[in-house]
Short mmCIF file of N, CA and C in Angstrom, two decimals:
data_model
loop_
_atom_site.label_atom_id
_atom_site.label_comp_id
_atom_site.label_asym_id
_atom_site.label_seq_id
_atom_site.Cartn_x
_atom_site.Cartn_y
_atom_site.Cartn_z
N LEU A 659 -15.48 -41.51 16.98
CA LEU A 659 -16.18 -40.41 17.34
C LEU A 659 -14.88 -39.92 17.86
N LEU A 660 -14.43 -38.53 17.32
CA LEU A 660 -13.70 -37.71 17.87
C LEU A 660 -13.98 -36.87 18.65
N ASN A 661 -15.18 -36.42 18.51
CA ASN A 661 -15.77 -35.38 19.41
C ASN A 661 -17.04 -35.77 19.96
N PRO A 662 -17.16 -36.77 20.68
CA PRO A 662 -18.58 -37.57 21.30
C PRO A 662 -19.23 -36.41 22.16
N THR A 663 -20.61 -36.57 22.48
CA THR A 663 -21.35 -35.75 23.27
C THR A 663 -21.50 -36.72 24.53
N VAL A 664 -22.12 -36.39 25.43
CA VAL A 664 -22.07 -37.09 26.91
C VAL A 664 -23.47 -38.10 26.66
N GLY A 665 -23.13 -39.08 27.09
CA GLY A 665 -24.11 -40.22 26.64
C GLY A 665 -23.90 -41.19 25.53
N GLN A 666 -22.96 -40.72 24.72
CA GLN A 666 -22.83 -41.49 23.86
C GLN A 666 -21.95 -42.33 23.75
N THR A 667 -21.84 -43.63 22.99
CA THR A 667 -20.75 -44.84 23.16
C THR A 667 -19.51 -44.57 22.00
N VAL A 668 -18.39 -44.57 22.81
CA VAL A 668 -16.92 -44.63 22.19
C VAL A 668 -16.46 -46.00 22.03
N THR A 669 -16.12 -46.29 20.86
CA THR A 669 -15.53 -48.00 20.82
C THR A 669 -13.95 -47.11 20.05
N TYR A 670 -13.00 -48.21 20.86
CA TYR A 670 -11.46 -48.11 20.54
C TYR A 670 -11.34 -49.20 19.96
N THR A 671 -10.72 -49.27 18.82
CA THR A 671 -10.16 -50.53 18.11
C THR A 671 -8.87 -50.54 17.92
N PHE A 672 -8.20 -51.48 17.88
CA PHE A 672 -6.57 -51.78 17.97
C PHE A 672 -6.23 -53.01 17.69
N ARG A 673 -5.33 -53.14 16.81
CA ARG A 673 -4.62 -54.50 16.41
C ARG A 673 -3.21 -54.55 16.72
N VAL A 674 -2.98 -55.74 17.28
CA VAL A 674 -1.73 -56.23 17.78
C VAL A 674 -1.22 -57.58 16.77
N ARG A 675 -0.03 -57.08 16.34
CA ARG A 675 0.49 -58.03 15.24
C ARG A 675 1.97 -58.35 15.79
N ASN A 676 2.31 -59.73 15.37
CA ASN A 676 3.74 -60.30 15.70
C ASN A 676 4.25 -60.10 14.64
N PHE A 677 5.30 -58.81 14.46
CA PHE A 677 6.24 -58.54 13.35
C PHE A 677 7.45 -59.19 13.04
N GLY A 678 7.69 -60.06 14.39
CA GLY A 678 9.06 -60.78 14.57
C GLY A 678 9.01 -61.97 14.01
N THR A 679 10.17 -62.82 13.94
CA THR A 679 10.46 -64.06 13.40
C THR A 679 10.58 -65.34 13.89
N VAL A 680 9.77 -65.13 15.41
CA VAL A 680 9.67 -66.30 16.01
C VAL A 680 8.32 -66.00 16.96
N ALA A 681 7.67 -67.36 17.28
CA ALA A 681 6.31 -67.38 17.64
C ALA A 681 6.48 -66.92 19.39
N ILE A 682 5.09 -66.34 19.49
CA ILE A 682 5.27 -65.73 21.04
C ILE A 682 4.52 -66.89 21.92
N PRO A 683 5.05 -67.56 22.50
CA PRO A 683 4.57 -68.72 23.57
C PRO A 683 3.29 -68.13 24.24
N ALA A 684 2.24 -69.15 24.69
CA ALA A 684 1.16 -68.76 25.53
C ALA A 684 1.72 -67.95 26.76
N ASN A 685 0.65 -66.90 27.09
CA ASN A 685 0.94 -66.44 28.39
C ASN A 685 2.34 -65.26 28.48
N ALA A 686 2.74 -65.20 27.30
CA ALA A 686 4.23 -64.40 27.07
C ALA A 686 3.68 -63.01 26.72
N ALA A 687 2.71 -63.08 25.97
CA ALA A 687 2.35 -61.18 25.29
C ALA A 687 1.48 -60.84 26.51
N ARG A 688 1.48 -59.33 26.48
CA ARG A 688 0.51 -58.65 27.34
C ARG A 688 0.11 -57.50 26.75
N VAL A 689 -1.11 -57.42 26.64
CA VAL A 689 -1.65 -56.18 26.22
C VAL A 689 -2.62 -55.45 27.28
N ALA A 690 -2.21 -54.04 27.16
CA ALA A 690 -2.90 -53.05 28.37
C ALA A 690 -3.58 -52.08 27.41
N ASP A 691 -4.57 -51.80 27.88
CA ASP A 691 -5.50 -50.60 27.29
C ASP A 691 -5.70 -49.91 28.44
N VAL A 692 -5.44 -48.59 28.12
CA VAL A 692 -5.84 -47.76 29.63
C VAL A 692 -6.63 -46.43 29.10
N THR A 693 -7.55 -46.27 29.73
CA THR A 693 -8.59 -45.04 29.34
C THR A 693 -8.56 -44.11 30.55
N VAL A 694 -8.26 -42.61 30.22
CA VAL A 694 -8.09 -41.59 31.40
C VAL A 694 -9.55 -40.62 30.58
N GLY A 695 -10.53 -40.48 31.71
CA GLY A 695 -11.17 -39.38 31.33
C GLY A 695 -12.65 -39.61 31.89
N ASN A 696 -13.70 -38.74 31.55
CA ASN A 696 -15.00 -39.03 32.20
C ASN A 696 -15.83 -39.80 31.25
N ILE A 697 -15.33 -41.30 31.29
CA ILE A 697 -16.01 -42.25 30.39
C ILE A 697 -16.17 -43.81 31.29
N LEU A 698 -17.12 -44.42 31.07
CA LEU A 698 -17.30 -45.47 31.92
C LEU A 698 -17.28 -46.70 30.75
N LEU A 699 -16.20 -47.51 30.91
CA LEU A 699 -15.77 -48.65 30.09
C LEU A 699 -16.98 -49.55 30.29
N SER A 700 -17.72 -50.03 29.39
CA SER A 700 -18.88 -50.98 29.43
C SER A 700 -18.44 -52.25 28.70
N ASN A 701 -17.47 -52.34 27.92
CA ASN A 701 -17.36 -53.58 27.27
C ASN A 701 -16.13 -53.60 26.34
N SER A 702 -15.39 -54.81 26.68
CA SER A 702 -14.23 -54.96 26.05
C SER A 702 -14.19 -56.62 25.30
N ASN A 703 -13.84 -56.59 24.02
CA ASN A 703 -13.67 -57.64 23.10
C ASN A 703 -12.31 -58.15 22.70
N PRO A 704 -11.86 -58.94 23.37
CA PRO A 704 -10.52 -59.59 23.02
C PRO A 704 -10.85 -60.58 22.08
N PRO A 705 -9.78 -60.66 21.08
CA PRO A 705 -9.97 -61.76 19.87
C PRO A 705 -10.56 -63.13 20.46
N ALA A 706 -11.46 -64.00 19.95
CA ALA A 706 -12.03 -64.96 20.50
C ALA A 706 -11.11 -65.95 21.10
N ASP A 707 -11.11 -66.31 22.17
CA ASP A 707 -10.50 -67.55 22.64
C ASP A 707 -9.04 -67.51 22.44
N ASP A 708 -8.41 -66.15 22.12
CA ASP A 708 -7.08 -66.21 22.19
C ASP A 708 -6.18 -65.39 23.32
N PHE A 709 -7.15 -64.57 23.59
CA PHE A 709 -6.38 -63.87 24.97
C PHE A 709 -7.73 -63.85 26.19
N THR A 710 -7.03 -63.59 27.50
CA THR A 710 -8.07 -63.48 28.47
C THR A 710 -7.71 -62.05 29.03
N CYS A 711 -9.03 -61.56 28.97
CA CYS A 711 -8.86 -60.00 29.75
C CYS A 711 -9.65 -59.96 31.14
N ALA A 712 -9.13 -58.84 31.88
CA ALA A 712 -9.73 -58.70 33.09
C ALA A 712 -9.12 -56.96 33.50
N PRO A 713 -10.04 -56.50 34.23
CA PRO A 713 -9.83 -55.40 34.71
C PRO A 713 -8.36 -55.12 35.36
N GLY A 714 -7.63 -54.04 35.22
CA GLY A 714 -6.43 -53.71 35.73
C GLY A 714 -6.63 -52.88 36.90
N LEU A 715 -5.57 -52.16 37.59
CA LEU A 715 -5.67 -51.37 38.60
C LEU A 715 -6.71 -50.30 38.42
N ASN A 716 -7.37 -49.91 39.15
CA ASN A 716 -8.48 -48.64 38.91
C ASN A 716 -9.25 -48.98 37.87
N PRO A 717 -9.80 -50.39 37.87
CA PRO A 717 -10.87 -50.34 36.44
C PRO A 717 -12.02 -49.49 36.52
N GLY A 718 -12.92 -49.20 35.35
CA GLY A 718 -13.88 -48.66 35.42
C GLY A 718 -15.07 -49.58 36.06
N GLY A 719 -16.06 -49.38 36.27
CA GLY A 719 -17.19 -50.25 36.84
C GLY A 719 -18.23 -49.77 37.88
N ASN A 720 -18.65 -50.39 38.94
CA ASN A 720 -19.50 -49.36 39.83
C ASN A 720 -18.81 -49.78 41.20
N PRO A 721 -18.64 -48.77 41.85
CA PRO A 721 -18.96 -47.32 41.76
C PRO A 721 -18.00 -46.73 40.48
N PRO A 722 -18.18 -45.95 39.47
CA PRO A 722 -17.07 -45.56 38.44
C PRO A 722 -16.08 -44.89 39.14
N ASN A 723 -14.90 -44.87 38.83
CA ASN A 723 -13.62 -44.08 39.22
C ASN A 723 -13.96 -42.51 38.64
N PRO A 724 -13.37 -41.80 39.92
CA PRO A 724 -13.20 -40.36 39.33
C PRO A 724 -12.46 -40.15 38.04
N PRO A 725 -12.87 -39.22 37.20
CA PRO A 725 -12.55 -38.89 35.90
C PRO A 725 -11.09 -39.18 35.60
N ALA A 726 -10.40 -38.54 36.65
CA ALA A 726 -8.85 -38.50 36.51
C ALA A 726 -8.18 -39.81 36.64
N GLN A 727 -8.93 -40.71 37.24
CA GLN A 727 -8.19 -42.11 37.49
C GLN A 727 -8.21 -42.92 36.06
N PRO A 728 -7.57 -43.72 35.59
CA PRO A 728 -7.49 -44.34 34.76
C PRO A 728 -8.44 -45.91 34.94
N ARG A 729 -8.82 -46.35 33.71
CA ARG A 729 -9.42 -47.54 33.75
C ARG A 729 -8.63 -48.35 32.89
N GLN A 730 -8.27 -49.59 33.33
CA GLN A 730 -7.40 -50.31 32.61
C GLN A 730 -8.20 -51.61 32.04
N MET A 731 -7.83 -52.36 31.02
CA MET A 731 -7.95 -53.59 30.72
C MET A 731 -6.70 -54.34 30.50
N ILE A 732 -6.38 -55.59 31.07
CA ILE A 732 -5.09 -56.09 30.72
C ILE A 732 -5.57 -57.66 30.18
N CYS A 733 -4.85 -57.79 28.94
CA CYS A 733 -5.01 -59.02 28.63
C CYS A 733 -3.73 -59.96 28.27
N THR A 734 -3.78 -61.13 28.28
CA THR A 734 -2.80 -62.23 28.03
C THR A 734 -3.30 -63.21 27.00
N ASN A 735 -2.36 -63.47 26.20
CA ASN A 735 -2.32 -64.70 25.25
C ASN A 735 -2.54 -65.92 25.82
N ASP A 736 -3.42 -66.60 25.17
CA ASP A 736 -3.78 -68.08 25.58
C ASP A 736 -3.02 -69.07 24.87
N VAL A 737 -2.77 -68.63 23.40
CA VAL A 737 -2.46 -69.53 22.51
C VAL A 737 -1.15 -69.05 21.82
N VAL A 738 -0.26 -69.70 21.14
CA VAL A 738 0.76 -69.01 20.44
C VAL A 738 0.45 -68.14 19.33
N ILE A 739 1.32 -66.92 19.17
CA ILE A 739 1.05 -65.77 18.46
C ILE A 739 2.11 -66.09 17.54
N ASN A 740 2.07 -66.53 16.21
CA ASN A 740 2.97 -67.10 15.18
C ASN A 740 3.42 -65.68 14.61
N PRO A 741 4.61 -65.56 13.93
CA PRO A 741 4.85 -64.51 12.81
C PRO A 741 3.79 -64.08 12.29
N GLY A 742 3.62 -63.07 11.85
CA GLY A 742 2.89 -62.51 10.89
C GLY A 742 1.37 -62.23 11.59
N GLN A 743 0.92 -63.06 12.54
CA GLN A 743 -0.46 -63.35 13.00
C GLN A 743 -0.90 -61.99 13.65
N GLN A 744 -1.96 -61.35 13.52
CA GLN A 744 -2.69 -60.22 14.00
C GLN A 744 -4.02 -60.56 14.70
N ARG A 745 -4.11 -59.71 15.82
CA ARG A 745 -5.22 -59.93 16.54
C ARG A 745 -5.89 -58.70 16.78
N THR A 746 -7.22 -58.52 16.80
CA THR A 746 -7.99 -57.20 16.84
C THR A 746 -8.89 -57.32 18.48
N PHE A 747 -8.82 -55.98 19.00
CA PHE A 747 -9.22 -55.76 20.13
C PHE A 747 -10.19 -54.64 20.18
N THR A 748 -11.33 -54.67 20.82
CA THR A 748 -12.27 -53.58 21.01
C THR A 748 -12.58 -53.28 22.37
N ILE A 749 -12.52 -51.86 22.60
CA ILE A 749 -12.84 -51.33 24.09
C ILE A 749 -13.99 -50.35 24.03
N SER A 750 -15.05 -50.60 24.54
CA SER A 750 -16.30 -49.49 24.36
C SER A 750 -16.80 -48.99 25.65
N GLY A 751 -17.16 -47.71 25.59
CA GLY A 751 -17.46 -47.09 26.80
C GLY A 751 -18.73 -45.85 26.52
N VAL A 752 -19.20 -45.71 27.66
CA VAL A 752 -20.11 -44.21 27.25
C VAL A 752 -19.54 -43.01 28.09
N VAL A 753 -19.51 -42.21 27.38
CA VAL A 753 -19.22 -40.54 27.87
C VAL A 753 -19.88 -40.49 29.18
N GLN A 754 -19.50 -39.87 30.18
CA GLN A 754 -20.11 -39.48 31.26
C GLN A 754 -20.28 -37.96 31.65
N GLY A 755 -19.14 -37.36 30.82
CA GLY A 755 -19.20 -35.96 31.18
C GLY A 755 -18.55 -35.25 30.24
N PRO A 756 -18.23 -33.84 30.11
CA PRO A 756 -17.50 -33.14 29.17
C PRO A 756 -15.97 -33.24 29.39
N GLY A 757 -14.92 -33.09 28.50
CA GLY A 757 -13.67 -32.87 28.39
C GLY A 757 -13.00 -34.14 28.01
N PRO A 758 -11.53 -33.98 28.15
CA PRO A 758 -10.52 -34.80 27.39
C PRO A 758 -10.61 -36.15 27.83
N ILE A 759 -10.59 -37.12 27.08
CA ILE A 759 -10.61 -38.61 27.21
C ILE A 759 -9.35 -39.19 26.22
N THR A 760 -8.31 -39.88 27.22
CA THR A 760 -7.34 -40.25 26.42
C THR A 760 -7.44 -41.96 26.48
N ASN A 761 -7.09 -42.67 25.37
CA ASN A 761 -6.82 -44.19 25.56
C ASN A 761 -5.66 -44.48 24.97
N GLU A 762 -4.94 -45.25 25.66
CA GLU A 762 -3.75 -45.90 24.98
C GLU A 762 -3.21 -47.30 25.21
N ALA A 763 -3.29 -47.92 24.00
CA ALA A 763 -2.92 -49.35 24.15
C ALA A 763 -1.39 -49.78 23.94
N GLY A 764 -0.87 -50.56 25.05
CA GLY A 764 0.37 -51.10 24.49
C GLY A 764 0.54 -52.64 24.73
N VAL A 765 1.73 -53.02 23.94
CA VAL A 765 1.82 -54.64 23.94
C VAL A 765 3.21 -55.14 24.30
N SER A 766 3.19 -56.06 25.02
CA SER A 766 4.75 -56.31 25.44
C SER A 766 5.07 -58.02 25.31
N ALA A 767 6.13 -58.32 25.20
CA ALA A 767 6.42 -59.91 25.29
C ALA A 767 7.37 -60.19 26.09
N ALA A 768 6.93 -60.98 27.51
CA ALA A 768 8.14 -61.37 28.57
C ALA A 768 9.01 -62.35 27.73
N GLY A 769 10.43 -61.73 28.19
CA GLY A 769 11.30 -62.67 27.68
C GLY A 769 11.66 -62.60 26.22
N PHE A 770 11.43 -61.27 25.42
CA PHE A 770 11.76 -61.12 24.11
C PHE A 770 12.41 -60.13 24.00
N ASN A 771 13.55 -59.92 23.10
CA ASN A 771 14.21 -58.65 22.69
C ASN A 771 13.19 -58.16 21.79
N GLU A 772 12.72 -56.82 22.31
CA GLU A 772 11.97 -56.22 21.05
C GLU A 772 12.82 -55.19 20.16
N THR A 773 12.71 -55.44 18.83
CA THR A 773 13.81 -54.85 17.80
C THR A 773 12.99 -53.38 17.57
N ASN A 774 11.86 -53.22 17.76
CA ASN A 774 11.23 -51.94 17.16
C ASN A 774 10.10 -51.52 18.24
N PRO A 775 10.58 -51.07 19.51
CA PRO A 775 9.53 -50.72 20.60
C PRO A 775 8.78 -49.49 20.41
N GLU A 776 9.21 -48.43 19.09
CA GLU A 776 8.18 -47.29 18.98
C GLU A 776 6.71 -47.91 18.26
N ASP A 777 6.66 -49.09 17.82
CA ASP A 777 5.21 -49.56 17.39
C ASP A 777 4.56 -50.35 18.39
N ASN A 778 5.09 -50.28 19.57
CA ASN A 778 4.31 -51.24 20.82
C ASN A 778 3.13 -50.47 21.34
N HIS A 779 3.01 -48.99 21.10
CA HIS A 779 2.10 -48.09 21.91
C HIS A 779 1.16 -47.45 20.94
N ALA A 780 0.24 -46.84 21.04
CA ALA A 780 -0.71 -46.34 20.34
C ALA A 780 -1.61 -45.57 21.08
N ALA A 781 -1.91 -44.18 20.76
CA ALA A 781 -2.55 -42.99 21.77
C ALA A 781 -3.54 -42.42 20.92
N LEU A 782 -4.87 -42.12 21.27
CA LEU A 782 -5.82 -41.34 21.21
C LEU A 782 -6.33 -40.43 21.83
N ALA A 783 -6.41 -39.36 21.55
CA ALA A 783 -7.24 -38.26 22.69
C ALA A 783 -8.43 -37.79 21.68
N ILE A 784 -9.40 -37.55 22.63
CA ILE A 784 -10.75 -36.91 21.92
C ILE A 784 -11.13 -35.93 23.07
N THR A 785 -12.09 -35.11 22.73
CA THR A 785 -13.05 -34.43 23.42
C THR A 785 -14.10 -34.38 23.40
N ALA A 786 -14.84 -34.69 24.74
CA ALA A 786 -16.17 -34.88 24.85
C ALA A 786 -17.12 -33.56 25.15
N THR A 787 -18.20 -33.22 24.49
CA THR A 787 -18.95 -32.10 24.80
C THR A 787 -20.26 -32.65 25.31
N VAL A 788 -20.99 -31.27 25.74
CA VAL A 788 -22.27 -31.52 26.23
C VAL A 788 -23.19 -30.97 24.92
N THR A 789 -24.49 -31.94 24.68
CA THR A 789 -25.30 -31.35 23.57
C THR A 789 -26.10 -30.54 24.18
N PRO A 790 -26.23 -29.38 23.49
CA PRO A 790 -27.42 -28.17 23.68
C PRO A 790 -28.51 -28.63 23.72
N PRO A 791 -29.27 -28.21 24.52
CA PRO A 791 -30.85 -28.60 24.44
C PRO A 791 -31.37 -27.74 22.90
N PRO A 792 -32.33 -28.40 22.54
CA PRO A 792 -33.01 -27.96 21.11
C PRO A 792 -33.45 -26.47 21.47
N ALA A 793 -33.30 -25.84 20.16
CA ALA A 793 -33.55 -24.66 20.39
C ALA A 793 -35.15 -24.06 19.80
N VAL A 794 -35.72 -23.33 20.67
CA VAL A 794 -37.38 -22.97 20.68
C VAL A 794 -37.29 -21.55 20.46
N ASP A 795 -38.31 -21.12 20.25
CA ASP A 795 -38.71 -19.72 20.48
C ASP A 795 -40.18 -19.36 20.94
N LEU A 796 -40.34 -19.53 22.22
CA LEU A 796 -41.38 -19.06 22.65
C LEU A 796 -41.85 -17.52 22.72
N ALA A 797 -43.25 -17.29 22.53
CA ALA A 797 -43.73 -16.20 22.81
C ALA A 797 -44.99 -16.08 23.14
N ILE A 798 -45.39 -15.08 23.80
CA ILE A 798 -46.71 -14.47 24.59
C ILE A 798 -47.26 -13.80 23.72
N LEU A 799 -48.18 -13.90 22.65
CA LEU A 799 -48.67 -13.18 21.62
C LEU A 799 -49.71 -12.34 22.19
N SER A 800 -50.60 -12.85 22.85
CA SER A 800 -51.63 -11.97 23.76
C SER A 800 -52.16 -12.40 24.92
N LYS A 801 -52.68 -11.56 25.70
CA LYS A 801 -53.24 -11.81 27.13
C LYS A 801 -54.40 -11.05 27.30
N THR A 802 -55.48 -12.11 27.62
CA THR A 802 -56.86 -11.00 27.91
C THR A 802 -57.64 -11.67 29.05
N ALA A 803 -58.28 -10.60 29.73
CA ALA A 803 -58.87 -11.14 31.11
C ALA A 803 -60.38 -11.28 30.90
N LEU A 804 -61.20 -12.01 31.53
CA LEU A 804 -62.57 -12.15 31.29
C LEU A 804 -63.07 -12.16 32.69
N PRO A 805 -64.03 -11.64 33.38
CA PRO A 805 -64.64 -10.56 32.07
C PRO A 805 -63.35 -9.21 32.72
N ALA A 806 -63.64 -8.16 31.62
CA ALA A 806 -62.67 -7.37 31.32
C ALA A 806 -62.85 -6.40 32.50
N SER A 807 -64.10 -5.93 33.07
CA SER A 807 -64.19 -5.19 34.07
C SER A 807 -64.79 -6.16 35.21
N PRO A 808 -64.19 -6.78 36.23
CA PRO A 808 -64.79 -7.59 36.95
C PRO A 808 -64.96 -6.71 38.51
N ALA A 809 -66.25 -7.14 38.95
CA ALA A 809 -66.76 -6.61 40.42
C ALA A 809 -65.99 -7.14 41.37
N PRO A 810 -65.86 -6.66 42.67
CA PRO A 810 -65.15 -7.15 43.51
C PRO A 810 -65.59 -8.32 44.14
N GLY A 811 -64.72 -9.46 44.17
CA GLY A 811 -65.12 -10.87 44.62
C GLY A 811 -65.77 -11.82 43.22
N THR A 812 -65.73 -11.25 42.37
CA THR A 812 -66.07 -11.89 40.97
C THR A 812 -64.79 -12.94 40.55
N PRO A 813 -64.78 -14.03 40.29
CA PRO A 813 -63.67 -14.98 39.49
C PRO A 813 -63.17 -13.91 38.24
N LEU A 814 -62.12 -13.83 37.92
CA LEU A 814 -61.38 -13.59 36.93
C LEU A 814 -60.53 -14.48 36.35
N ASN A 815 -60.71 -14.66 34.94
CA ASN A 815 -60.06 -15.64 34.13
C ASN A 815 -59.04 -14.73 33.21
N TYR A 816 -57.85 -15.26 32.89
CA TYR A 816 -56.90 -15.00 31.90
C TYR A 816 -56.89 -15.94 30.79
N SER A 817 -56.76 -15.10 29.81
CA SER A 817 -56.59 -16.14 28.49
C SER A 817 -55.27 -15.72 27.76
N LEU A 818 -54.65 -16.88 27.60
CA LEU A 818 -52.99 -16.39 26.99
C LEU A 818 -52.95 -17.13 25.60
N VAL A 819 -52.15 -16.30 24.57
CA VAL A 819 -51.84 -17.23 23.21
C VAL A 819 -50.47 -17.17 23.42
N ILE A 820 -50.01 -18.42 23.10
CA ILE A 820 -48.69 -18.58 23.30
C ILE A 820 -48.16 -19.29 21.52
N GLN A 821 -47.15 -18.78 21.20
CA GLN A 821 -46.65 -19.27 20.02
C GLN A 821 -45.13 -19.90 20.27
N ASN A 822 -44.76 -21.07 19.21
CA ASN A 822 -43.56 -21.41 19.23
C ASN A 822 -43.11 -21.31 17.66
N PRO A 823 -42.61 -20.18 17.09
CA PRO A 823 -42.28 -20.47 15.58
C PRO A 823 -40.96 -21.36 15.58
N GLY A 824 -40.56 -21.98 16.28
CA GLY A 824 -39.40 -23.34 16.17
C GLY A 824 -38.04 -22.45 16.79
N PRO A 825 -36.93 -23.36 16.29
CA PRO A 825 -37.27 -24.32 15.13
C PRO A 825 -37.49 -25.64 15.48
N ASN A 826 -37.82 -25.82 16.62
CA ASN A 826 -38.16 -27.37 17.27
C ASN A 826 -39.21 -27.21 18.09
N PRO A 827 -40.05 -28.25 18.02
CA PRO A 827 -41.10 -28.57 18.74
C PRO A 827 -40.86 -28.40 20.33
N VAL A 828 -41.62 -27.98 21.19
CA VAL A 828 -41.34 -28.10 22.65
C VAL A 828 -42.94 -28.63 23.21
N SER A 829 -42.87 -29.40 24.35
CA SER A 829 -43.69 -29.66 25.35
C SER A 829 -43.48 -29.46 26.79
N ASN A 830 -44.71 -29.54 27.54
CA ASN A 830 -44.50 -29.17 29.03
C ASN A 830 -44.20 -27.80 29.20
N VAL A 831 -44.83 -26.83 28.59
CA VAL A 831 -44.65 -25.77 28.62
C VAL A 831 -45.18 -24.86 30.03
N VAL A 832 -44.56 -24.11 30.71
CA VAL A 832 -45.02 -23.81 31.93
C VAL A 832 -44.74 -22.16 31.45
N VAL A 833 -46.14 -21.69 32.12
CA VAL A 833 -46.22 -20.03 31.97
C VAL A 833 -46.28 -19.52 33.39
#
């Protein structure tokens, strides 16, 4: 969702691949996913049993951070990542308010000379909006009083005819 609305779930998916010629040993690869904006991260799914993930500094959670503070998920590999192997990660969150939301993922391998650092990061910026309430067109068509000419101290009742030509239904109308 590039233009989510408040209350919607946004899911980020990113893949990490070893384009090198040597295997990355366990605990050498580090994947960091950072999200900034008015979103509460609710779920992270690292590749099954290949990585261990935990919230980093300023993680989302209860109580949630202010929108300007990042929420992080830091993952390390539990198994060897052989040349050509790829892993897919997903991070989900619920939009809490309107405005920009940025997500950036990065990968590094301790003790290895990175030959192409340009492909180690990916970022995506989206803008959350507020869904406007459904449109209605309420109108009072007529109003009558009964009795039409009441004597002093006599109860008076009003009758109203209200119409909603749409385009959406409405309930709990207060006049």
